[in-house]
PDB file of N, CA and C in Angstrom:
ATOM      1  N   UNK A1208     -54.307 -11.580  52.851  1.00 96.00           N
ATOM      2  CA  UNK A1208     -55.521 -12.319  52.604  1.00 96.00           C
ATOM      3  C   UNK A1208     -56.498 -12.068  53.752  1.00 96.00           C
ATOM      4  N   UNK A1209     -57.770 -11.979  53.400  1.00 97.00           N
ATOM      5  CA  UNK A1209     -58.829 -11.750  54.384  1.00 97.00           C
ATOM      6  C   UNK A1209     -59.957 -12.739  54.155  1.00 97.00           C
ATOM      7  N   UNK A1210     -60.658 -13.058  55.238  1.00 98.00           N
ATOM      8  CA  UNK A1210     -61.879 -13.832  55.158  1.00 98.00           C
ATOM      9  C   UNK A1210     -63.016 -12.886  55.496  1.00 98.00           C
ATOM     10  N   UNK A1211     -63.912 -12.686  54.545  1.00 98.00           N
ATOM     11  CA  UNK A1211     -65.061 -11.808  54.740  1.00 98.00           C
ATOM     12  C   UNK A1211     -66.266 -12.701  55.007  1.00 98.00           C
ATOM     13  N   UNK A1212     -66.891 -12.496  56.159  1.00 98.00           N
ATOM     14  CA  UNK A1212     -68.084 -13.242  56.537  1.00 98.00           C
ATOM     15  C   UNK A1212     -69.225 -12.247  56.636  1.00 98.00           C
ATOM     16  N   UNK A1213     -70.300 -12.526  55.920  1.00 98.00           N
ATOM     17  CA  UNK A1213     -71.456 -11.634  55.945  1.00 98.00           C
ATOM     18  C   UNK A1213     -72.688 -12.418  56.354  1.00 98.00           C
ATOM     19  N   UNK A1214     -73.483 -11.821  57.224  1.00 97.00           N
ATOM     20  CA  UNK A1214     -74.770 -12.382  57.623  1.00 97.00           C
ATOM     21  C   UNK A1214     -75.830 -11.474  57.020  1.00 97.00           C
ATOM     22  N   UNK A1215     -76.679 -12.045  56.143  1.00 97.00           N
ATOM     23  CA  UNK A1215     -77.669 -11.238  55.420  1.00 97.00           C
ATOM     24  C   UNK A1215     -79.050 -11.889  55.493  1.00 97.00           C
ATOM     25  N   UNK A1216     -80.057 -11.138  55.092  1.00 95.00           N
ATOM     26  CA  UNK A1216     -81.421 -11.665  54.997  1.00 95.00           C
ATOM     27  C   UNK A1216     -81.490 -12.655  53.836  1.00 95.00           C
ATOM     28  N   UNK A1217     -82.218 -13.765  54.012  1.00 96.00           N
ATOM     29  CA  UNK A1217     -82.305 -14.755  52.932  1.00 96.00           C
ATOM     30  C   UNK A1217     -82.841 -14.190  51.626  1.00 96.00           C
ATOM     31  N   UNK A1218     -83.797 -13.283  51.698  1.00 97.00           N
ATOM     32  CA  UNK A1218     -84.398 -12.734  50.478  1.00 97.00           C
ATOM     33  C   UNK A1218     -83.450 -11.806  49.719  1.00 97.00           C
ATOM     34  N   UNK A1219     -82.315 -11.435  50.317  1.00 98.00           N
ATOM     35  CA  UNK A1219     -81.356 -10.558  49.647  1.00 98.00           C
ATOM     36  C   UNK A1219     -80.193 -11.320  49.004  1.00 98.00           C
ATOM     37  N   UNK A1220     -80.193 -12.648  49.112  1.00 98.00           N
ATOM     38  CA  UNK A1220     -79.073 -13.435  48.584  1.00 98.00           C
ATOM     39  C   UNK A1220     -78.863 -13.208  47.091  1.00 98.00           C
ATOM     40  N   UNK A1221     -79.919 -13.249  46.303  1.00 98.00           N
ATOM     41  CA  UNK A1221     -79.760 -13.070  44.850  1.00 98.00           C
ATOM     42  C   UNK A1221     -79.217 -11.685  44.513  1.00 98.00           C
ATOM     43  N   UNK A1222     -79.668 -10.657  45.231  1.00 98.00           N
ATOM     44  CA  UNK A1222     -79.163  -9.296  45.000  1.00 98.00           C
ATOM     45  C   UNK A1222     -77.679  -9.198  45.368  1.00 98.00           C
ATOM     46  N   UNK A1223     -77.286  -9.840  46.464  1.00 98.00           N
ATOM     47  CA  UNK A1223     -75.883  -9.813  46.884  1.00 98.00           C
ATOM     48  C   UNK A1223     -75.020 -10.571  45.887  1.00 98.00           C
ATOM     49  N   UNK A1224     -75.470 -11.745  45.449  1.00 98.00           N
ATOM     50  CA  UNK A1224     -74.711 -12.506  44.450  1.00 98.00           C
ATOM     51  C   UNK A1224     -74.543 -11.704  43.166  1.00 98.00           C
ATOM     52  N   UNK A1225     -75.592 -11.046  42.725  1.00 98.00           N
ATOM     53  CA  UNK A1225     -75.524 -10.228  41.509  1.00 98.00           C
ATOM     54  C   UNK A1225     -74.498  -9.105  41.671  1.00 98.00           C
ATOM     55  N   UNK A1226     -74.529  -8.432  42.820  1.00 98.00           N
ATOM     56  CA  UNK A1226     -73.583  -7.340  43.077  1.00 98.00           C
ATOM     57  C   UNK A1226     -72.151  -7.867  43.138  1.00 98.00           C
ATOM     58  N   UNK A1227     -71.952  -9.034  43.755  1.00 98.00           N
ATOM     59  CA  UNK A1227     -70.614  -9.625  43.818  1.00 98.00           C
ATOM     60  C   UNK A1227     -70.116 -10.015  42.427  1.00 98.00           C
ATOM     61  N   UNK A1228     -70.977 -10.619  41.616  1.00 97.00           N
ATOM     62  CA  UNK A1228     -70.572 -11.005  40.262  1.00 97.00           C
ATOM     63  C   UNK A1228     -70.209  -9.778  39.435  1.00 97.00           C
ATOM     64  N   UNK A1229     -70.975  -8.683  39.601  1.00 97.00           N
ATOM     65  CA  UNK A1229     -70.662  -7.433  38.891  1.00 97.00           C
ATOM     66  C   UNK A1229     -69.317  -6.864  39.338  1.00 97.00           C
ATOM     67  N   UNK A1230     -68.930  -7.143  40.591  1.00 96.00           N
ATOM     68  CA  UNK A1230     -67.649  -6.674  41.137  1.00 96.00           C
ATOM     69  C   UNK A1230     -66.523  -7.664  40.854  1.00 96.00           C
ATOM     70  N   UNK A1231     -66.808  -8.682  40.055  1.00 95.00           N
ATOM     71  CA  UNK A1231     -65.832  -9.704  39.667  1.00 95.00           C
ATOM     72  C   UNK A1231     -65.394 -10.575  40.847  1.00 95.00           C
ATOM     73  N   UNK A1232     -66.308 -10.785  41.795  1.00 96.00           N
ATOM     74  CA  UNK A1232     -66.081 -11.699  42.906  1.00 96.00           C
ATOM     75  C   UNK A1232     -67.019 -12.881  42.684  1.00 96.00           C
ATOM     76  N   UNK A1233     -66.452 -14.052  42.392  1.00 95.00           N
ATOM     77  CA  UNK A1233     -67.265 -15.209  42.012  1.00 95.00           C
ATOM     78  C   UNK A1233     -67.152 -16.386  42.973  1.00 95.00           C
ATOM     79  N   UNK A1234     -66.190 -16.382  43.861  1.00 94.00           N
ATOM     80  CA  UNK A1234     -65.972 -17.535  44.745  1.00 94.00           C
ATOM     81  C   UNK A1234     -66.506 -17.229  46.131  1.00 94.00           C
ATOM     82  N   UNK A1235     -67.407 -18.084  46.600  1.00 97.00           N
ATOM     83  CA  UNK A1235     -68.016 -17.868  47.913  1.00 97.00           C
ATOM     84  C   UNK A1235     -68.591 -19.169  48.427  1.00 97.00           C
ATOM     85  N   UNK A1236     -68.801 -19.230  49.717  1.00 97.00           N
ATOM     86  CA  UNK A1236     -69.511 -20.324  50.352  1.00 97.00           C
ATOM     87  C   UNK A1236     -70.762 -19.740  50.980  1.00 97.00           C
ATOM     88  N   UNK A1237     -71.899 -20.374  50.732  1.00 98.00           N
ATOM     89  CA  UNK A1237     -73.181 -19.883  51.237  1.00 98.00           C
ATOM     90  C   UNK A1237     -73.773 -20.943  52.162  1.00 98.00           C
ATOM     91  N   UNK A1238     -74.167 -20.511  53.362  1.00 98.00           N
ATOM     92  CA  UNK A1238     -74.709 -21.424  54.357  1.00 98.00           C
ATOM     93  C   UNK A1238     -75.978 -20.833  54.962  1.00 98.00           C
ATOM     94  N   UNK A1239     -76.993 -21.657  55.160  1.00 97.00           N
ATOM     95  CA  UNK A1239     -78.182 -21.216  55.892  1.00 97.00           C
ATOM     96  C   UNK A1239     -77.851 -21.241  57.374  1.00 97.00           C
ATOM     97  N   UNK A1240     -78.299 -20.223  58.082  1.00 95.00           N
ATOM     98  CA  UNK A1240     -78.027 -20.166  59.516  1.00 95.00           C
ATOM     99  C   UNK A1240     -79.191 -19.491  60.226  1.00 95.00           C
ATOM    100  N   UNK A1241     -79.096 -19.425  61.528  1.00 90.00           N
ATOM    101  CA  UNK A1241     -80.090 -18.735  62.334  1.00 90.00           C
ATOM    102  C   UNK A1241     -79.375 -17.832  63.308  1.00 90.00           C
ATOM    103  N   UNK A1242     -80.017 -16.722  63.643  1.00 84.00           N
ATOM    104  CA  UNK A1242     -79.407 -15.818  64.600  1.00 84.00           C
ATOM    105  C   UNK A1242     -80.367 -14.706  64.962  1.00 84.00           C
ATOM    106  N   UNK A1243     -79.950 -13.900  65.902  1.00 79.00           N
ATOM    107  CA  UNK A1243     -80.747 -12.739  66.263  1.00 79.00           C
ATOM    108  C   UNK A1243     -79.807 -11.592  66.578  1.00 79.00           C
ATOM    109  N   UNK A1244     -80.300 -10.446  66.336  1.00 76.00           N
ATOM    110  CA  UNK A1244     -79.534  -9.237  66.585  1.00 76.00           C
ATOM    111  C   UNK A1244     -80.441  -8.212  67.216  1.00 76.00           C
ATOM    112  N   UNK A1245     -80.369  -7.013  66.702  1.00 73.00           N
ATOM    113  CA  UNK A1245     -81.117  -5.906  67.276  1.00 73.00           C
ATOM    114  C   UNK A1245     -82.631  -6.086  67.154  1.00 73.00           C
ATOM    115  N   UNK A1246     -83.093  -6.794  66.097  1.00 68.00           N
ATOM    116  CA  UNK A1246     -84.540  -6.937  65.918  1.00 68.00           C
ATOM    117  C   UNK A1246     -85.175  -7.910  66.919  1.00 68.00           C
ATOM    118  N   UNK A1247     -84.415  -8.782  67.528  1.00 68.00           N
ATOM    119  CA  UNK A1247     -84.803  -9.625  68.668  1.00 68.00           C
ATOM    120  C   UNK A1247     -85.873 -10.672  68.382  1.00 68.00           C
ATOM    121  N   UNK A1248     -86.435 -10.766  67.213  1.00 68.00           N
ATOM    122  CA  UNK A1248     -87.414 -11.800  66.906  1.00 68.00           C
ATOM    123  C   UNK A1248     -88.842 -11.292  66.941  1.00 68.00           C
ATOM    124  N   UNK A1249     -89.783 -12.237  66.998  1.00 71.00           N
ATOM    125  CA  UNK A1249     -91.203 -11.917  66.961  1.00 71.00           C
ATOM    126  C   UNK A1249     -91.973 -13.062  67.596  1.00 71.00           C
ATOM    127  N   UNK A1250     -93.299 -12.854  67.823  1.00 75.00           N
ATOM    128  CA  UNK A1250     -94.141 -13.924  68.355  1.00 75.00           C
ATOM    129  C   UNK A1250     -95.051 -14.433  67.246  1.00 75.00           C
ATOM    130  N   UNK A1251     -95.420 -15.705  67.367  1.00 75.00           N
ATOM    131  CA  UNK A1251     -96.224 -16.356  66.345  1.00 75.00           C
ATOM    132  C   UNK A1251     -97.192 -17.296  67.058  1.00 75.00           C
ATOM    133  N   UNK A1252     -98.390 -17.461  66.505  1.00 80.00           N
ATOM    134  CA  UNK A1252     -99.355 -18.403  67.062  1.00 80.00           C
ATOM    135  C   UNK A1252     -99.362 -19.647  66.200  1.00 80.00           C
ATOM    136  N   UNK A1253     -99.122 -20.789  66.842  1.00 75.00           N
ATOM    137  CA  UNK A1253     -99.106 -22.065  66.134  1.00 75.00           C
ATOM    138  C   UNK A1253    -100.005 -23.034  66.887  1.00 75.00           C
ATOM    139  N   UNK A1254    -101.092 -23.457  66.251  1.00 80.00           N
ATOM    140  CA  UNK A1254    -102.073 -24.368  66.862  1.00 80.00           C
ATOM    141  C   UNK A1254    -102.561 -23.858  68.216  1.00 80.00           C
ATOM    142  N   UNK A1255    -102.813 -22.580  68.261  1.00 81.00           N
ATOM    143  CA  UNK A1255    -103.358 -21.965  69.460  1.00 81.00           C
ATOM    144  C   UNK A1255    -102.342 -21.590  70.520  1.00 81.00           C
ATOM    145  N   UNK A1256    -101.088 -21.967  70.335  1.00 83.00           N
ATOM    146  CA  UNK A1256    -100.058 -21.643  71.323  1.00 83.00           C
ATOM    147  C   UNK A1256     -99.189 -20.500  70.789  1.00 83.00           C
ATOM    148  N   UNK A1257     -98.947 -19.519  71.627  1.00 80.00           N
ATOM    149  CA  UNK A1257     -98.097 -18.390  71.249  1.00 80.00           C
ATOM    150  C   UNK A1257     -96.642 -18.811  71.445  1.00 80.00           C
ATOM    151  N   UNK A1258     -95.866 -18.660  70.403  1.00 77.00           N
ATOM    152  CA  UNK A1258     -94.456 -19.044  70.434  1.00 77.00           C
ATOM    153  C   UNK A1258     -93.600 -17.834  70.114  1.00 77.00           C
ATOM    154  N   UNK A1259     -92.540 -17.659  70.894  1.00 77.00           N
ATOM    155  CA  UNK A1259     -91.601 -16.575  70.624  1.00 77.00           C
ATOM    156  C   UNK A1259     -90.510 -17.097  69.698  1.00 77.00           C
ATOM    157  N   UNK A1260     -90.371 -16.457  68.552  1.00 76.00           N
ATOM    158  CA  UNK A1260     -89.346 -16.816  67.580  1.00 76.00           C
ATOM    159  C   UNK A1260     -88.238 -15.787  67.708  1.00 76.00           C
ATOM    160  N   UNK A1261     -87.109 -16.171  68.341  1.00 78.00           N
ATOM    161  CA  UNK A1261     -86.034 -15.204  68.522  1.00 78.00           C
ATOM    162  C   UNK A1261     -84.780 -15.559  67.732  1.00 78.00           C
ATOM    163  N   UNK A1262     -84.785 -16.692  67.052  1.00 82.00           N
ATOM    164  CA  UNK A1262     -83.698 -17.004  66.124  1.00 82.00           C
ATOM    165  C   UNK A1262     -84.270 -16.927  64.714  1.00 82.00           C
ATOM    166  N   UNK A1263     -83.824 -15.946  63.975  1.00 85.00           N
ATOM    167  CA  UNK A1263     -84.350 -15.688  62.639  1.00 85.00           C
ATOM    168  C   UNK A1263     -83.467 -16.336  61.582  1.00 85.00           C
ATOM    169  N   UNK A1264     -84.076 -16.673  60.458  1.00 91.00           N
ATOM    170  CA  UNK A1264     -83.314 -17.270  59.362  1.00 91.00           C
ATOM    171  C   UNK A1264     -82.399 -16.217  58.748  1.00 91.00           C
ATOM    172  N   UNK A1265     -81.164 -16.607  58.538  1.00 94.00           N
ATOM    173  CA  UNK A1265     -80.152 -15.740  57.927  1.00 94.00           C
ATOM    174  C   UNK A1265     -79.363 -16.563  56.921  1.00 94.00           C
ATOM    175  N   UNK A1266     -78.628 -15.888  56.076  1.00 97.00           N
ATOM    176  CA  UNK A1266     -77.696 -16.512  55.150  1.00 97.00           C
ATOM    177  C   UNK A1266     -76.306 -16.039  55.527  1.00 97.00           C
ATOM    178  N   UNK A1267     -75.378 -16.988  55.598  1.00 98.00           N
ATOM    179  CA  UNK A1267     -73.983 -16.660  55.898  1.00 98.00           C
ATOM    180  C   UNK A1267     -73.162 -16.847  54.626  1.00 98.00           C
ATOM    181  N   UNK A1268     -72.442 -15.800  54.260  1.00 98.00           N
ATOM    182  CA  UNK A1268     -71.522 -15.843  53.121  1.00 98.00           C
ATOM    183  C   UNK A1268     -70.097 -15.808  53.655  1.00 98.00           C
ATOM    184  N   UNK A1269     -69.265 -16.718  53.208  1.00 98.00           N
ATOM    185  CA  UNK A1269     -67.838 -16.695  53.533  1.00 98.00           C
ATOM    186  C   UNK A1269     -67.089 -16.524  52.220  1.00 98.00           C
ATOM    187  N   UNK A1270     -66.280 -15.479  52.153  1.00 98.00           N
ATOM    188  CA  UNK A1270     -65.552 -15.162  50.926  1.00 98.00           C
ATOM    189  C   UNK A1270     -64.103 -14.874  51.284  1.00 98.00           C
ATOM    190  N   UNK A1271     -63.189 -15.677  50.754  1.00 97.00           N
ATOM    191  CA  UNK A1271     -61.756 -15.447  50.952  1.00 97.00           C
ATOM    192  C   UNK A1271     -61.262 -14.593  49.790  1.00 97.00           C
ATOM    193  N   UNK A1272     -60.598 -13.491  50.106  1.00 96.00           N
ATOM    194  CA  UNK A1272     -60.135 -12.587  49.061  1.00 96.00           C
ATOM    195  C   UNK A1272     -58.708 -12.128  49.333  1.00 96.00           C
ATOM    196  N   UNK A1273     -58.042 -11.748  48.263  1.00 95.00           N
ATOM    197  CA  UNK A1273     -56.749 -11.086  48.393  1.00 95.00           C
ATOM    198  C   UNK A1273     -57.002  -9.641  48.798  1.00 95.00           C
ATOM    199  N   UNK A1274     -55.973  -8.984  49.321  1.00 94.00           N
ATOM    200  CA  UNK A1274     -56.104  -7.613  49.831  1.00 94.00           C
ATOM    201  C   UNK A1274     -56.752  -6.657  48.832  1.00 94.00           C
ATOM    202  N   UNK A1275     -56.467  -6.830  47.540  1.00 93.00           N
ATOM    203  CA  UNK A1275     -56.987  -5.924  46.510  1.00 93.00           C
ATOM    204  C   UNK A1275     -58.512  -5.954  46.398  1.00 93.00           C
ATOM    205  N   UNK A1276     -59.151  -7.033  46.842  1.00 95.00           N
ATOM    206  CA  UNK A1276     -60.588  -7.190  46.663  1.00 95.00           C
ATOM    207  C   UNK A1276     -61.399  -6.950  47.932  1.00 95.00           C
ATOM    208  N   UNK A1277     -60.766  -6.590  49.030  1.00 97.00           N
ATOM    209  CA  UNK A1277     -61.492  -6.419  50.293  1.00 97.00           C
ATOM    210  C   UNK A1277     -62.547  -5.320  50.177  1.00 97.00           C
ATOM    211  N   UNK A1278     -62.150  -4.135  49.790  1.00 97.00           N
ATOM    212  CA  UNK A1278     -63.092  -3.014  49.679  1.00 97.00           C
ATOM    213  C   UNK A1278     -64.182  -3.262  48.667  1.00 97.00           C
ATOM    214  N   UNK A1279     -63.810  -3.811  47.519  1.00 97.00           N
ATOM    215  CA  UNK A1279     -64.773  -4.112  46.455  1.00 97.00           C
ATOM    216  C   UNK A1279     -65.819  -5.109  46.938  1.00 97.00           C
ATOM    217  N   UNK A1280     -65.367  -6.134  47.649  1.00 98.00           N
ATOM    218  CA  UNK A1280     -66.281  -7.167  48.154  1.00 98.00           C
ATOM    219  C   UNK A1280     -67.237  -6.596  49.191  1.00 98.00           C
ATOM    220  N   UNK A1281     -66.717  -5.806  50.108  1.00 98.00           N
ATOM    221  CA  UNK A1281     -67.557  -5.191  51.140  1.00 98.00           C
ATOM    222  C   UNK A1281     -68.590  -4.272  50.504  1.00 98.00           C
ATOM    223  N   UNK A1282     -68.171  -3.446  49.552  1.00 98.00           N
ATOM    224  CA  UNK A1282     -69.102  -2.534  48.878  1.00 98.00           C
ATOM    225  C   UNK A1282     -70.204  -3.296  48.155  1.00 98.00           C
ATOM    226  N   UNK A1283     -69.848  -4.396  47.500  1.00 98.00           N
ATOM    227  CA  UNK A1283     -70.832  -5.182  46.761  1.00 98.00           C
ATOM    228  C   UNK A1283     -71.850  -5.816  47.709  1.00 98.00           C
ATOM    229  N   UNK A1284     -71.379  -6.344  48.841  1.00 98.00           N
ATOM    230  CA  UNK A1284     -72.301  -6.944  49.814  1.00 98.00           C
ATOM    231  C   UNK A1284     -73.251  -5.882  50.368  1.00 98.00           C
ATOM    232  N   UNK A1285     -72.706  -4.725  50.722  1.00 98.00           N
ATOM    233  CA  UNK A1285     -73.548  -3.634  51.238  1.00 98.00           C
ATOM    234  C   UNK A1285     -74.581  -3.196  50.213  1.00 98.00           C
ATOM    235  N   UNK A1286     -74.167  -3.081  48.961  1.00 98.00           N
ATOM    236  CA  UNK A1286     -75.077  -2.676  47.883  1.00 98.00           C
ATOM    237  C   UNK A1286     -76.210  -3.682  47.718  1.00 98.00           C
ATOM    238  N   UNK A1287     -75.886  -4.969  47.717  1.00 98.00           N
ATOM    239  CA  UNK A1287     -76.897  -5.986  47.488  1.00 98.00           C
ATOM    240  C   UNK A1287     -77.791  -6.264  48.676  1.00 98.00           C
ATOM    241  N   UNK A1288     -77.283  -6.111  49.889  1.00 98.00           N
ATOM    242  CA  UNK A1288     -78.032  -6.488  51.092  1.00 98.00           C
ATOM    243  C   UNK A1288     -78.848  -5.350  51.690  1.00 98.00           C
ATOM    244  N   UNK A1289     -78.619  -4.132  51.248  1.00 97.00           N
ATOM    245  CA  UNK A1289     -79.234  -2.960  51.880  1.00 97.00           C
ATOM    246  C   UNK A1289     -80.742  -2.891  51.662  1.00 97.00           C
ATOM    247  N   UNK A1290     -81.481  -2.703  52.766  1.00 95.00           N
ATOM    248  CA  UNK A1290     -82.904  -2.370  52.703  1.00 95.00           C
ATOM    249  C   UNK A1290     -83.189  -1.109  53.516  1.00 95.00           C
ATOM    250  N   UNK A1291     -82.267  -0.771  54.420  1.00 93.00           N
ATOM    251  CA  UNK A1291     -82.461   0.377  55.297  1.00 93.00           C
ATOM    252  C   UNK A1291     -83.204   0.025  56.568  1.00 93.00           C
ATOM    253  N   UNK A1292     -83.528  -1.249  56.758  1.00 90.00           N
ATOM    254  CA  UNK A1292     -84.268  -1.694  57.927  1.00 90.00           C
ATOM    255  C   UNK A1292     -83.353  -2.436  58.889  1.00 90.00           C
ATOM    256  N   UNK A1293     -83.781  -2.538  60.137  1.00 86.00           N
ATOM    257  CA  UNK A1293     -83.050  -3.345  61.107  1.00 86.00           C
ATOM    258  C   UNK A1293     -83.022  -4.779  60.598  1.00 86.00           C
ATOM    259  N   UNK A1294     -81.870  -5.424  60.707  1.00 86.00           N
ATOM    260  CA  UNK A1294     -81.756  -6.807  60.261  1.00 86.00           C
ATOM    261  C   UNK A1294     -81.091  -6.960  58.909  1.00 86.00           C
ATOM    262  N   UNK A1295     -80.602  -5.857  58.323  1.00 92.00           N
ATOM    263  CA  UNK A1295     -79.898  -5.951  57.032  1.00 92.00           C
ATOM    264  C   UNK A1295     -78.676  -6.858  57.132  1.00 92.00           C
ATOM    265  N   UNK A1296     -78.061  -6.939  58.308  1.00 94.00           N
ATOM    266  CA  UNK A1296     -76.965  -7.879  58.497  1.00 94.00           C
ATOM    267  C   UNK A1296     -75.686  -7.238  58.998  1.00 94.00           C
ATOM    268  N   UNK A1297     -74.646  -8.043  58.998  1.00 96.00           N
ATOM    269  CA  UNK A1297     -73.319  -7.618  59.454  1.00 96.00           C
ATOM    270  C   UNK A1297     -72.273  -8.212  58.530  1.00 96.00           C
ATOM    271  N   UNK A1298     -71.125  -7.548  58.481  1.00 98.00           N
ATOM    272  CA  UNK A1298     -69.968  -8.046  57.739  1.00 98.00           C
ATOM    273  C   UNK A1298     -68.791  -8.085  58.716  1.00 98.00           C
ATOM    274  N   UNK A1299     -68.115  -9.220  58.756  1.00 98.00           N
ATOM    275  CA  UNK A1299     -66.936  -9.385  59.599  1.00 98.00           C
ATOM    276  C   UNK A1299     -65.740  -9.634  58.688  1.00 98.00           C
ATOM    277  N   UNK A1300     -64.642  -8.950  58.946  1.00 98.00           N
ATOM    278  CA  UNK A1300     -63.418  -9.132  58.162  1.00 98.00           C
ATOM    279  C   UNK A1300     -62.335  -9.632  59.111  1.00 98.00           C
ATOM    280  N   UNK A1301     -61.785 -10.795  58.812  1.00 98.00           N
ATOM    281  CA  UNK A1301     -60.743 -11.370  59.651  1.00 98.00           C
ATOM    282  C   UNK A1301     -59.520 -11.712  58.809  1.00 98.00           C
ATOM    283  N   UNK A1302     -58.378 -11.725  59.463  1.00 97.00           N
ATOM    284  CA  UNK A1302     -57.140 -12.119  58.791  1.00 97.00           C
ATOM    285  C   UNK A1302     -57.229 -13.591  58.407  1.00 97.00           C
ATOM    286  N   UNK A1303     -56.768 -13.905  57.237  1.00 96.00           N
ATOM    287  CA  UNK A1303     -56.707 -15.286  56.776  1.00 96.00           C
ATOM    288  C   UNK A1303     -55.238 -15.678  56.772  1.00 96.00           C
ATOM    289  N   UNK A1304     -54.863 -16.495  57.706  1.00 96.00           N
ATOM    290  CA  UNK A1304     -53.459 -16.845  57.900  1.00 96.00           C
ATOM    291  C   UNK A1304     -52.926 -17.679  56.743  1.00 96.00           C
ATOM    292  N   UNK A1305     -53.694 -18.634  56.287  1.00 96.00           N
ATOM    293  CA  UNK A1305     -53.216 -19.534  55.229  1.00 96.00           C
ATOM    294  C   UNK A1305     -54.382 -20.021  54.394  1.00 96.00           C
ATOM    295  N   UNK A1306     -54.118 -20.258  53.130  1.00 95.00           N
ATOM    296  CA  UNK A1306     -55.083 -20.855  52.219  1.00 95.00           C
ATOM    297  C   UNK A1306     -54.324 -21.864  51.364  1.00 95.00           C
ATOM    298  N   UNK A1307     -54.880 -23.058  51.242  1.00 96.00           N
ATOM    299  CA  UNK A1307     -54.221 -24.112  50.476  1.00 96.00           C
ATOM    300  C   UNK A1307     -55.234 -24.709  49.506  1.00 96.00           C
ATOM    301  N   UNK A1308     -54.906 -24.711  48.235  1.00 95.00           N
ATOM    302  CA  UNK A1308     -55.738 -25.375  47.235  1.00 95.00           C
ATOM    303  C   UNK A1308     -55.368 -26.858  47.257  1.00 95.00           C
ATOM    304  N   UNK A1309     -56.307 -27.698  47.602  1.00 96.00           N
ATOM    305  CA  UNK A1309     -56.036 -29.124  47.790  1.00 96.00           C
ATOM    306  C   UNK A1309     -55.519 -29.776  46.510  1.00 96.00           C
ATOM    307  N   UNK A1310     -56.151 -29.488  45.384  1.00 96.00           N
ATOM    308  CA  UNK A1310     -55.790 -30.142  44.123  1.00 96.00           C
ATOM    309  C   UNK A1310     -54.335 -29.930  43.738  1.00 96.00           C
ATOM    310  N   UNK A1311     -53.835 -28.701  43.864  1.00 96.00           N
ATOM    311  CA  UNK A1311     -52.476 -28.386  43.402  1.00 96.00           C
ATOM    312  C   UNK A1311     -51.494 -28.126  44.540  1.00 96.00           C
ATOM    313  N   UNK A1312     -52.011 -28.023  45.745  1.00 96.00           N
ATOM    314  CA  UNK A1312     -51.215 -27.687  46.935  1.00 96.00           C
ATOM    315  C   UNK A1312     -50.619 -26.279  46.870  1.00 96.00           C
ATOM    316  N   UNK A1313     -51.176 -25.426  46.009  1.00 95.00           N
ATOM    317  CA  UNK A1313     -50.763 -24.024  46.003  1.00 95.00           C
ATOM    318  C   UNK A1313     -51.144 -23.396  47.326  1.00 95.00           C
ATOM    319  N   UNK A1314     -50.383 -22.407  47.733  1.00 96.00           N
ATOM    320  CA  UNK A1314     -50.626 -21.736  49.013  1.00 96.00           C
ATOM    321  C   UNK A1314     -50.738 -20.232  48.822  1.00 96.00           C
ATOM    322  N   UNK A1315     -51.393 -19.608  49.803  1.00 93.00           N
ATOM    323  CA  UNK A1315     -51.474 -18.156  49.845  1.00 93.00           C
ATOM    324  C   UNK A1315     -52.344 -17.554  48.755  1.00 93.00           C
ATOM    325  N   UNK A1316     -51.918 -16.391  48.250  1.00 91.00           N
ATOM    326  CA  UNK A1316     -52.688 -15.639  47.258  1.00 91.00           C
ATOM    327  C   UNK A1316     -53.019 -16.455  46.022  1.00 91.00           C
ATOM    328  N   UNK A1317     -52.122 -17.299  45.581  1.00 93.00           N
ATOM    329  CA  UNK A1317     -52.373 -18.128  44.393  1.00 93.00           C
ATOM    330  C   UNK A1317     -53.520 -19.114  44.647  1.00 93.00           C
ATOM    331  N   UNK A1318     -53.611 -19.621  45.844  1.00 93.00           N
ATOM    332  CA  UNK A1318     -54.656 -20.589  46.170  1.00 93.00           C
ATOM    333  C   UNK A1318     -56.044 -19.953  46.199  1.00 93.00           C
ATOM    334  N   UNK A1319     -56.106 -18.692  46.581  1.00 90.00           N
ATOM    335  CA  UNK A1319     -57.413 -18.002  46.615  1.00 90.00           C
ATOM    336  C   UNK A1319     -57.896 -17.756  45.200  1.00 90.00           C
ATOM    337  N   UNK A1320     -56.986 -17.368  44.309  1.00 81.00           N
ATOM    338  CA  UNK A1320     -57.360 -17.175  42.908  1.00 81.00           C
ATOM    339  C   UNK A1320     -57.741 -15.790  42.543  1.00 81.00           C
TER     340      UNK A1320
END
C-alpha cells in the first residue's frame, strides 16, 4: 500500500480529477494549502503598499492505493496537472503501513478498496 500526495495548481484540480476518474481512481482527499517552490512567489500592490506574496495557493491530493494502482495514479496526476510551466507541482509516494476502515474494521488492502 502507498500514500500518494500531490501538490498541484488550483486551476488544474478538475483536469486531475477527470484523469483520475478515467484511470478508475475515485477515492481521494482534497485540501486547500499554501506553499512555495521554485517559482518563489510574486509582488502585489494593495492600497498603495507593495506586498511580497511568497506562499501561493495550492491543492493537496492524498490518495491511498494498492500497489497495482501506483503507476496508474501517478500517470493520471501528471496528465491532468501538466502545463509545462514552473509550479505544475510535485508528487510524493510514501509507504502506507496500515489502513483501517472504521465502519467494518477491515485492514490493509481490503480497507483501501
